[in-house]
Amino acid sequence: MIANVTYGYTAASFSGRMPCVEVADAIVQTARRTLERAVRWVESEVAGAEVVYGDTDSLFVHLPGRSKEEAFEQGARIAREVTRQNPHPVELQMDKVYYPCCLVSKKRYVGHAWQAPEDAAPVFDAKGIETVRRDQCAATQRLLRGSLETFFRSGGDLSPVKAYLQEHAERLRSGRFSLQDFVFHHEVRPPDEYRGQGPLAAQAVRRDGGPWPSPGQRVPFVVAEGPPGSRLRDVAVHPREVVGGSPPGCGGPARAPPLHLDVDYYLERQIGPVLQRLFVLLRSPSGAAGVVNVRRWLSEGPRPRRRDVAASAAAGPTVLRALAARGPACEACGAAACGAAARRPRLCGACGGGQAVPRLAEALWRRRRWEARVQQCSELCLHCAGSAQRPPIAATSTATSSSGGRPGRCSWRRRGAPAAGRWRWRTGEPAGLGSRLRPWGWPYSLAE
């Protein structure tokens, strides 16, 4: 303990109270030499023992083939002999026996801990994994702990674990859950410290519209269902906006329309990857790795039909109802055509008075222009993919185009065109009709 404190004082060269790099290096070297000497003795004197992990002040020794009682006996022997080899007051103590145990990486392990051979039941002990981390929701922590407990009790049989996970996945998809188990609590920084939108917690605060939290305060948010193709930052909302919301500490009036929790996101993006990272360490009897696929287990089973994003009771009129309430629309400009339901063609008052032909011509021109753009993008994608069923696309810029690229590929070549020059695709349209590709202004030419 005194050596650790001294190292903290002397190793900090800028903020330390008495910086001295030589003393800090001497402490580290002494600890490393003591640890290496203990590792060599264990692996040479204890039959079948293997030191799988060694830290500054601890050792993890794997004793294959031993029972729990034998592991305690060997642990006491190792502690006694290593203590005898070091000067006073250096002492190695027997702490606990993990039976069974899963060592993921440095300072990340989980298992059933036994403090003494006469213990009636073990203690679930986890360090560094998602069951004890605050960046995970309660549902992920509970399912991970439950699946590990089931695996430990079954003696290594994966069938109970698969049944346990599929049962809970079906329960979540059927809506039998508490929203409090799916709430994330993340800290946010001041808004001026984020370059973009920031993490999901910051985006949930912006979406909520309330005051910005104080530094260090944890913000609750959940992930709700959104329309197909929606971004994750658009569906990270305050819990009170979700059906069944308003958990403790999240008071306030509910907003309309309420949203539904995205259960598939939690199963596929939160719970599944966390479980997969642990169970992928298991190997088959032949030694093959990757025999467990937890994500496939969670995806199996019946899936209910996806609910609408908004609750039907508070969503208001749907699109079809809104169109029906709006009445007939003008076939030329799309405006409301009151009293023209029986007339053909259906026109509004302005178009019926002589403006129909110019408006129809403008609408047809816009349609042809967008159809040409869609066709150009489609041909460009096929061309870059190397498809031989489409003719090659020629492109010119404000500078003279050059060729020489390999067939079937697009090569961008630096040209002397001005930086403000844009592309004009050969579509047969007259200049000035928006046929240029406006998002880019690169002075490059496309050569075939």
C-alpha positions as a printed NumPy array, in Angstrom:
array([[  0.   ,   0.   ,   0.   ],
       [  2.799,   2.438,   0.908],
       [  4.614,   1.586,  -2.345],
       [  1.465,   2.257,  -4.396],
       [  0.926,   5.623,  -2.731],
       [  4.57 ,   6.548,  -3.214],
       [  4.365,   5.6  ,  -6.87 ],
       [  1.349,   7.875,  -7.296],
       [  3.227,  10.821,  -5.806],
       [  6.473,  10.315,  -7.724],
       [  5.233,   9.139, -11.149],
       [  3.107,  12.244, -11.857],
       [  5.693,  14.595, -13.358],
       [  3.411,  17.614, -13.802],
       [  0.65 ,  17.303, -11.191],
       [  2.57 ,  15.273,  -8.596],
       [  3.63 ,  16.822,  -5.304],
       [  7.104,  15.282,  -5.326],
       [  7.914,  14.025,  -8.851],
       [ 10.822,  11.601,  -9.069],
       [ 10.837,   9.265, -12.052],
       [ 13.693,   7.153, -10.689],
       [ 11.772,   6.188,  -7.541],
       [  8.638,   5.375,  -9.582],
       [ 10.619,   3.166, -11.977],
       [ 12.257,   1.362,  -9.068],
       [  8.847,   0.568,  -7.55 ],
       [  7.541,  -0.788, -10.869],
       [ 10.63 ,  -2.903, -11.468],
       [ 10.514,  -4.385,  -7.968],
       [  6.841,  -5.306,  -8.342],
       [  7.457,  -6.861, -11.769],
       [ 10.391,  -8.916, -10.482],
       [  8.34 , -10.176,  -7.527],
       [  5.437, -11.124,  -9.794],
       [  7.632, -12.934, -12.324],
       [  9.346, -14.919,  -9.571],
       [  5.965, -16.024,  -8.214],
       [  4.779, -17.06 , -11.705],
       [  7.873, -19.171, -12.317],
       [  7.512, -20.971,  -8.99 ],
       [  3.794, -21.735,  -9.482],
       [  4.198, -23.16 , -12.985],
       [  7.225, -25.262, -12.011],
       [  6.192, -26.579,  -8.575],
       [  2.408, -27.054,  -8.885],
       [  1.541, -29.878, -11.274],
       [ -0.657, -28.736, -14.156],
       [ -0.966, -25.171, -12.859],
       [ -1.037, -22.285, -15.312],
       [ -0.931, -18.595, -14.453],
       [ -3.488, -17.134, -16.858],
       [ -3.397, -13.582, -15.548],
       [ -1.041, -11.593, -13.363],
       [ -1.593,  -8.028, -12.234],
       [  0.338,  -5.68 ,  -9.985],
       [ -0.855,  -7.362,  -6.804],
       [ -2.739, -10.516,  -7.833],
       [ -2.461, -13.855,  -9.661],
       [ -5.07 , -15.973, -11.443],
       [ -3.967, -19.6  , -11.409],
       [ -5.79 , -22.184, -13.513],
       [ -5.936, -25.613, -11.853],
       [ -7.524, -28.003, -14.371],
       [ -8.925, -31.263, -13.023],
       [ -9.101, -30.113,  -9.396],
       [-12.201, -29.992,  -7.25 ],
       [-13.186, -26.964,  -5.217],
       [-11.589, -28.357,  -2.03 ],
       [ -8.358, -29.21 ,  -3.845],
       [ -8.25 , -25.718,  -5.344],
       [ -8.394, -24.209,  -1.845],
       [ -5.563, -26.476,  -0.681],
       [ -3.336, -25.579,  -3.635],
       [ -4.169, -21.885,  -3.243],
       [ -3.149, -21.914,   0.425],
       [  0.102, -23.659,  -0.502],
       [  0.91 , -21.134,  -3.238],
       [  0.242, -18.215,  -0.878],
       [  2.418, -19.731,   1.85 ],
       [  5.396, -20.505,  -0.392],
       [  5.39 , -17.199,  -2.292],
       [  5.196, -15.274,   0.977],
       [  8.188, -17.216,   2.322],
       [ 10.259, -16.294,  -0.758],
       [  9.796, -12.534,  -0.269],
       [ 11.064, -10.26 ,   2.502],
       [  8.71 ,  -8.965,   5.185],
       [  6.172,  -7.361,   4.905],
       [  5.477,  -8.656,   1.343],
       [  2.702, -11.213,   1.663],
       [  0.525, -13.148,  -0.785],
       [ -2.916, -14.041,   0.568],
       [ -5.39 , -16.625,  -0.659],
       [ -8.461, -14.626,  -1.688],
       [-11.13 , -16.807,  -3.294],
       [-11.803, -19.683,  -5.676],
       [-13.851, -19.191,  -8.83 ],
       [-15.672, -22.365,  -9.737],
       [-16.646, -21.975, -12.571],
       [-15.058, -18.84 , -14.028],
       [-14.971, -16.912, -17.305],
       [-11.895, -14.72 , -17.821],
       [-12.609, -12.389, -20.734],
       [ -9.594, -10.081, -20.702],
       [ -7.548,  -7.994, -18.332],
       [ -9.706,  -6.909, -15.37 ],
       [-12.799,  -8.404, -17.007],
       [-13.982, -11.691, -15.518],
       [-17.074, -13.317, -14.031],
       [-17.776, -16.486, -12.108],
       [-19.1  , -18.162,  -8.967],
       [-16.851, -17.063,  -6.115],
       [-16.271, -19.283,  -3.076],
       [-14.69 , -17.645,  -0.035],
       [-14.164, -20.889,   1.912],
       [-14.516, -24.638,   1.241],
       [-17.459, -24.873,   3.637],
       [-19.58 , -22.239,   1.857],
       [-23.088, -23.518,   1.139],
       [-23.629, -21.404,  -1.992],
       [-21.347, -19.309,  -4.191],
       [-21.574, -15.591,  -4.859],
       [-21.994, -14.244,  -8.391],
       [-18.928, -12.045,  -8.826],
       [-18.327,  -9.936, -11.946],
       [-15.66 ,  -7.356, -12.728],
       [-15.564,  -5.098, -15.774],
       [-18.354,  -6.755, -17.788],
       [-21.74 ,  -5.305, -18.687],
       [-23.509,  -6.574, -15.556],
       [-21.715,  -3.919, -13.493],
       [-21.232,  -1.163, -16.071],
       [-23.464,   1.895, -15.896],
       [-23.584,   2.507, -19.64 ],
       [-25.951,  -0.453, -20.128],
       [-29.659,  -0.629, -19.443],
       [-31.07 ,  -2.89 , -16.736],
       [-32.544,  -5.347, -19.259],
       [-29.101,  -6.103, -20.72 ],
       [-27.59 ,  -6.558, -17.261],
       [-30.356,  -8.887, -16.061],
       [-30.408, -11.051, -19.177],
       [-26.615, -11.355, -19.156],
       [-26.524, -12.318, -15.503],
       [-29.447, -14.72 , -15.889],
       [-27.884, -16.474, -18.874],
       [-24.525, -16.792, -17.088],
       [-26.182, -18.146, -13.941],
       [-28.094, -20.671, -16.064],
       [-24.897, -21.711, -17.832],
       [-22.968, -22.108, -14.568],
       [-25.717, -24.158, -12.914],
       [-26.121, -26.432, -15.95 ],
       [-22.468, -27.454, -15.826],
       [-21.675, -26.163, -19.313],
       [-24.869, -27.208, -21.123],
       [-26.026, -24.55 , -23.617],
       [-29.554, -25.906, -24.138],
       [-30.969, -24.261, -20.963],
       [-29.27 , -21.   , -21.923],
       [-30.858, -21.028, -25.382],
       [-34.309, -21.788, -23.931],
       [-33.882, -19.032, -21.326],
       [-32.941, -16.385, -23.891],
       [-35.651, -17.322, -26.387],
       [-38.298, -17.295, -23.658],
       [-37.346, -13.777, -22.605],
       [-37.052, -12.576, -26.223],
       [-40.605, -13.763, -26.901],
       [-41.789, -12.051, -23.711],
       [-40.203,  -8.759, -24.748],
       [-41.631,  -8.884, -28.265],
       [-45.106,  -9.523, -26.87 ],
       [-44.9  ,  -6.338, -24.803],
       [-44.625,  -7.923, -21.345],
       [-41.849,  -5.787, -19.876],
       [-41.235,  -2.707, -17.751],
       [-39.993,   0.399, -19.515],
       [-37.669,   1.188, -16.616],
       [-35.5  ,  -1.791, -17.613],
       [-34.717,  -0.185, -21.009],
       [-33.786,   3.338, -19.921],
       [-30.192,   4.437, -20.537],
       [-28.577,   6.937, -18.166],
       [-25.612,   8.694, -19.763],
       [-23.694,  11.8  , -18.772],
       [-23.601,  14.813, -21.082],
       [-21.108,  17.618, -21.399],
       [-21.87 ,  21.279, -22.1  ],
       [-23.307,  21.683, -25.616],
       [-20.416,  23.848, -26.839],
       [-17.97 ,  20.959, -26.292],
       [-19.598,  18.792, -28.998],
       [-18.519,  19.268, -32.59 ],
       [-21.644,  17.74 , -34.08 ],
       [-24.868,  16.537, -32.538],
       [-23.047,  14.632, -29.817],
       [-24.   ,  11.246, -28.346],
       [-27.534,   9.927, -28.13 ],
       [-28.064,  11.409, -24.667],
       [-27.285,  14.917, -25.949],
       [-29.571,  14.429, -28.938],
       [-32.378,  13.27 , -26.638],
       [-31.959,  16.471, -24.602],
       [-32.172,  18.594, -27.755],
       [-35.239,  16.695, -28.926],
       [-36.916,  17.111, -25.528],
       [-36.467,  20.879, -25.653],
       [-35.872,  21.288, -21.918],
       [-32.99 ,  23.029, -20.149],
       [-29.526,  21.594, -20.625],
       [-28.442,  19.36 , -17.713],
       [-25.682,  20.437, -15.377],
       [-22.211,  18.844, -15.825],
       [-22.06 ,  15.306, -14.461],
       [-25.83 ,  14.824, -14.473],
       [-27.063,  11.633, -16.112],
       [-29.753,  11.979, -18.757],
       [-32.397,   9.246, -19.212],
       [-33.396,   8.239, -22.734],
       [-34.78 ,   5.257, -24.63 ],
       [-34.778,   4.163, -28.273],
       [-38.259,   4.212, -29.822],
       [-39.63 ,   2.758, -33.026],
       [-39.257,   4.97 , -36.054],
       [-40.212,   4.853, -39.704],
       [-38.149,   2.54 , -41.931],
       [-34.754,   4.031, -42.648],
       [-34.8  ,   6.436, -39.71 ],
       [-31.518,   7.303, -38.034],
       [-30.756,   6.315, -34.482],
       [-30.363,   9.906, -33.341],
       [-33.917,  10.642, -34.49 ],
       [-35.465,   7.953, -32.289],
       [-33.512,   8.566, -29.055],
       [-36.23 ,  10.195, -26.951],
       [-37.109,  10.95 , -23.36 ],
       [-38.867,   8.043, -21.599],
       [-42.066,  10.04 , -21.091],
       [-42.587,  10.157, -24.869],
       [-42.885,   6.361, -25.028],
       [-45.988,   4.351, -24.203],
       [-45.691,   3.21 , -20.597],
       [-43.121,   5.907, -19.82 ],
       [-42.67 ,   8.335, -16.929],
       [-40.315,   6.223, -14.808],
       [-39.071,   7.696, -11.521],
       [-37.255,  10.966, -12.06 ],
       [-38.755,  11.507, -15.515],
       [-41.879,  13.375, -14.635],
       [-43.635,  15.839, -16.85 ],
       [-46.593,  15.882, -19.203],
       [-46.675,  13.196, -21.854],
       [-46.421,  14.32 , -25.447],
       [-48.672,  13.316, -28.279],
       [-48.35 ,  11.17 , -30.239],
       [-46.716,   8.641, -27.883],
       [-44.143,   6.254, -29.33 ],
       [-43.465,   2.553, -28.832],
       [-40.233,   1.052, -27.544],
       [-38.045,  -0.475, -30.271],
       [-37.63 ,  -3.944, -28.763],
       [-35.822,  -5.29 , -31.828],
       [-33.136,  -2.633, -31.455],
       [-32.448,  -3.682, -27.879],
       [-32.348,  -7.377, -28.77 ],
       [-30.202,  -6.997, -31.896],
       [-27.962,  -4.047, -30.987],
       [-27.649,  -4.162, -27.199],
       [-28.446,  -7.549, -25.667],
       [-27.271,  -9.765, -28.533],
       [-23.744,  -8.317, -28.973],
       [-23.101,  -8.286, -25.209],
       [-24.018, -11.965, -24.854],
       [-22.146, -12.902, -28.023],
       [-18.888, -11.386, -26.752],
       [-18.918, -13.751, -23.77 ],
       [-20.326, -16.963, -25.215],
       [-18.149, -16.783, -28.318],
       [-15.257, -17.777, -26.029],
       [-16.715, -21.276, -25.712],
       [-15.191, -24.024, -27.806],
       [-16.506, -27.33 , -29.055],
       [-15.06 , -30.651, -27.777],
       [-12.821, -30.692, -30.84 ],
       [-11.454, -27.227, -29.988],
       [-13.288, -25.271, -32.696],
       [-14.197, -21.694, -31.782],
       [-17.309, -19.734, -32.68 ],
       [-19.79 , -22.567, -32.143],
       [-22.293, -20.342, -30.291],
       [-24.403, -17.767, -32.135],
       [-26.512, -15.926, -29.568],
       [-27.823, -13.43 , -32.122],
       [-29.385, -16.245, -34.128],
       [-31.02 , -17.602, -30.971],
       [-32.613, -14.228, -30.278],
       [-33.829, -13.829, -33.874],
       [-35.6  , -17.19 , -33.9  ],
       [-39.228, -17.541, -32.895],
       [-42.434, -15.714, -33.854],
       [-42.226, -12.003, -34.557],
       [-45.288,  -9.821, -34.06 ],
       [-46.32 ,  -7.392, -36.781],
       [-44.575,  -4.071, -36.455],
       [-46.722,  -1.45 , -34.757],
       [-47.239,   1.997, -36.189],
       [-44.839,   4.587, -34.911],
       [-47.613,   6.557, -33.24 ],
       [-50.319,   5.141, -31.034],
       [-53.578,   4.924, -32.947],
       [-55.541,   6.615, -30.193],
       [-53.415,   9.771, -30.233],
       [-52.034,   9.76 , -33.75 ],
       [-54.867,  11.847, -35.182],
       [-56.082,  11.472, -38.784],
       [-54.055,   9.17 , -40.988],
       [-52.858,  10.076, -44.461],
       [-55.884,   8.517, -46.145],
       [-58.244,  10.269, -43.741],
       [-56.457,  13.564, -44.343],
       [-56.797,  13.148, -48.108],
       [-60.455,  12.246, -47.767],
       [-61.092,  15.284, -45.571],
       [-59.247,  17.497, -48.024],
       [-61.562,  16.58 , -50.865],
       [-60.8  ,  16.23 , -54.585],
       [-57.527,  17.713, -55.853],
       [-56.845,  19.564, -59.068],
       [-55.246,  17.339, -61.689],
       [-53.117,  20.231, -62.988],
       [-51.664,  21.897, -59.886],
       [-52.731,  19.626, -56.989],
       [-54.692,  22.308, -55.129],
       [-58.11 ,  21.655, -53.633],
       [-60.776,  21.522, -56.354],
       [-63.973,  22.303, -54.474],
       [-67.155,  21.359, -56.3  ],
       [-65.24 ,  19.676, -59.145],
       [-65.668,  16.056, -58.107],
       [-68.011,  15.277, -60.996],
       [-66.111,  17.193, -63.676],
       [-63.495,  15.61 , -65.917],
       [-60.772,  16.676, -65.919],
       [-60.944,  17.788, -62.292],
       [-59.618,  21.374, -62.148],
       [-59.534,  24.108, -59.545],
       [-60.889,  27.6  , -60.183],
       [-57.601,  29.085, -61.425],
       [-56.827,  26.215, -63.795],
       [-60.396,  26.14 , -65.054],
       [-60.058,  29.81 , -65.965],
       [-57.27 ,  29.197, -68.475],
       [-54.141,  28.362, -66.43 ],
       [-54.363,  24.585, -66.819],
       [-52.165,  24.257, -69.931],
       [-49.128,  26.206, -68.58 ],
       [-49.291,  24.393, -65.247],
       [-49.56 ,  20.989, -66.882],
       [-46.617,  21.808, -69.157],
       [-44.506,  22.871, -66.173],
       [-45.442,  19.705, -64.226],
       [-44.579,  17.458, -67.186],
       [-41.236,  19.245, -67.634],
       [-40.379,  18.738, -63.97 ],
       [-41.355,  15.091, -64.168],
       [-39.169,  14.493, -67.223],
       [-36.249,  16.262, -65.548],
       [-36.421,  14.108, -62.388],
       [-36.929,  10.931, -64.408],
       [-33.791,  11.802, -66.392],
       [-31.835,  12.337, -63.162],
       [-32.982,   9.008, -61.754],
       [-32.002,   7.274, -64.982],
       [-28.573,   8.909, -64.942],
       [-27.911,   7.817, -61.365],
       [-29.02 ,   4.279, -62.186],
       [-26.765,   4.089, -65.237],
       [-23.836,   5.481, -63.27 ],
       [-24.277,   2.844, -60.56 ],
       [-24.43 ,   0.054, -63.153],
       [-21.422,   1.476, -64.943],
       [-19.289,   1.636, -61.794],
       [-20.375,  -1.894, -60.875],
       [-19.001,  -3.174, -64.173],
       [-22.341,  -4.18 , -65.71 ],
       [-22.09 ,  -4.946, -69.441],
       [-25.83 ,  -4.642, -70.06 ],
       [-25.764,  -0.867, -70.042],
       [-23.958,   1.426, -72.506],
       [-21.052,   3.417, -71.108],
       [-21.792,   6.857, -69.732],
       [-19.971,   9.844, -71.082],
       [-19.425,  12.859, -68.896],
       [-17.941,  16.219, -69.675],
       [-16.98 ,  19.158, -67.513],
       [-16.293,  22.766, -68.326],
       [-12.755,  21.67 , -69.288],
       [-11.782,  19.247, -72.041],
       [-12.304,  15.621, -71.07 ],
       [ -9.579,  13.012, -71.502],
       [ -9.688,   9.235, -71.797],
       [ -7.375,   6.417, -71.034],
       [ -8.9  ,   4.654, -68.052],
       [ -9.343,   0.91 , -67.952],
       [-12.604,  -0.455, -69.468],
       [-15.391,  -1.069, -67.035],
       [-14.107,   1.393, -64.407],
       [-14.449,   5.062, -63.632],
       [-11.208,   6.943, -63.119],
       [-11.146,  10.491, -61.759],
       [ -8.408,  12.597, -63.245],
       [ -7.268,  16.036, -62.216],
       [ -8.123,  18.659, -64.812],
       [ -7.505,  22.348, -65.186],
       [-11.16 ,  23.257, -64.724],
       [-11.97 ,  26.027, -62.248],
       [-12.969,  24.994, -58.724],
       [-16.485,  26.29 , -59.251],
       [-17.13 ,  24.193, -62.351],
       [-19.911,  21.586, -62.192],
       [-20.736,  18.477, -64.181],
       [-23.121,  18.427, -67.09 ],
       [-24.384,  15.033, -68.125],
       [-25.231,  14.294, -71.761],
       [-28.952,  13.793, -71.551],
       [-30.123,  15.787, -74.55 ],
       [-31.67 ,  18.488, -72.377],
       [-31.037,  22.121, -73.183],
       [-28.666,  24.053, -70.953],
       [-30.179,  25.795, -67.969],
       [-32.775,  23.108, -67.129],
       [-30.94 ,  21.868, -64.053],
       [-29.135,  19.005, -65.777],
       [-25.913,  19.649, -63.856],
       [-24.904,  17.51 , -60.905],
       [-25.   ,  20.225, -58.246],
       [-23.817,  18.546, -54.987],
       [-20.151,  18.479, -56.063],
       [-17.909,  21.143, -57.486],
       [-14.762,  19.058, -57.918],
       [-12.459,  20.007, -60.838],
       [-12.178,  16.395, -62.044],
       [-13.236,  14.691, -65.268],
       [-14.64 ,  11.205, -65.621],
       [-12.689,   9.168, -68.172],
       [-13.785,   5.812, -69.59 ]])
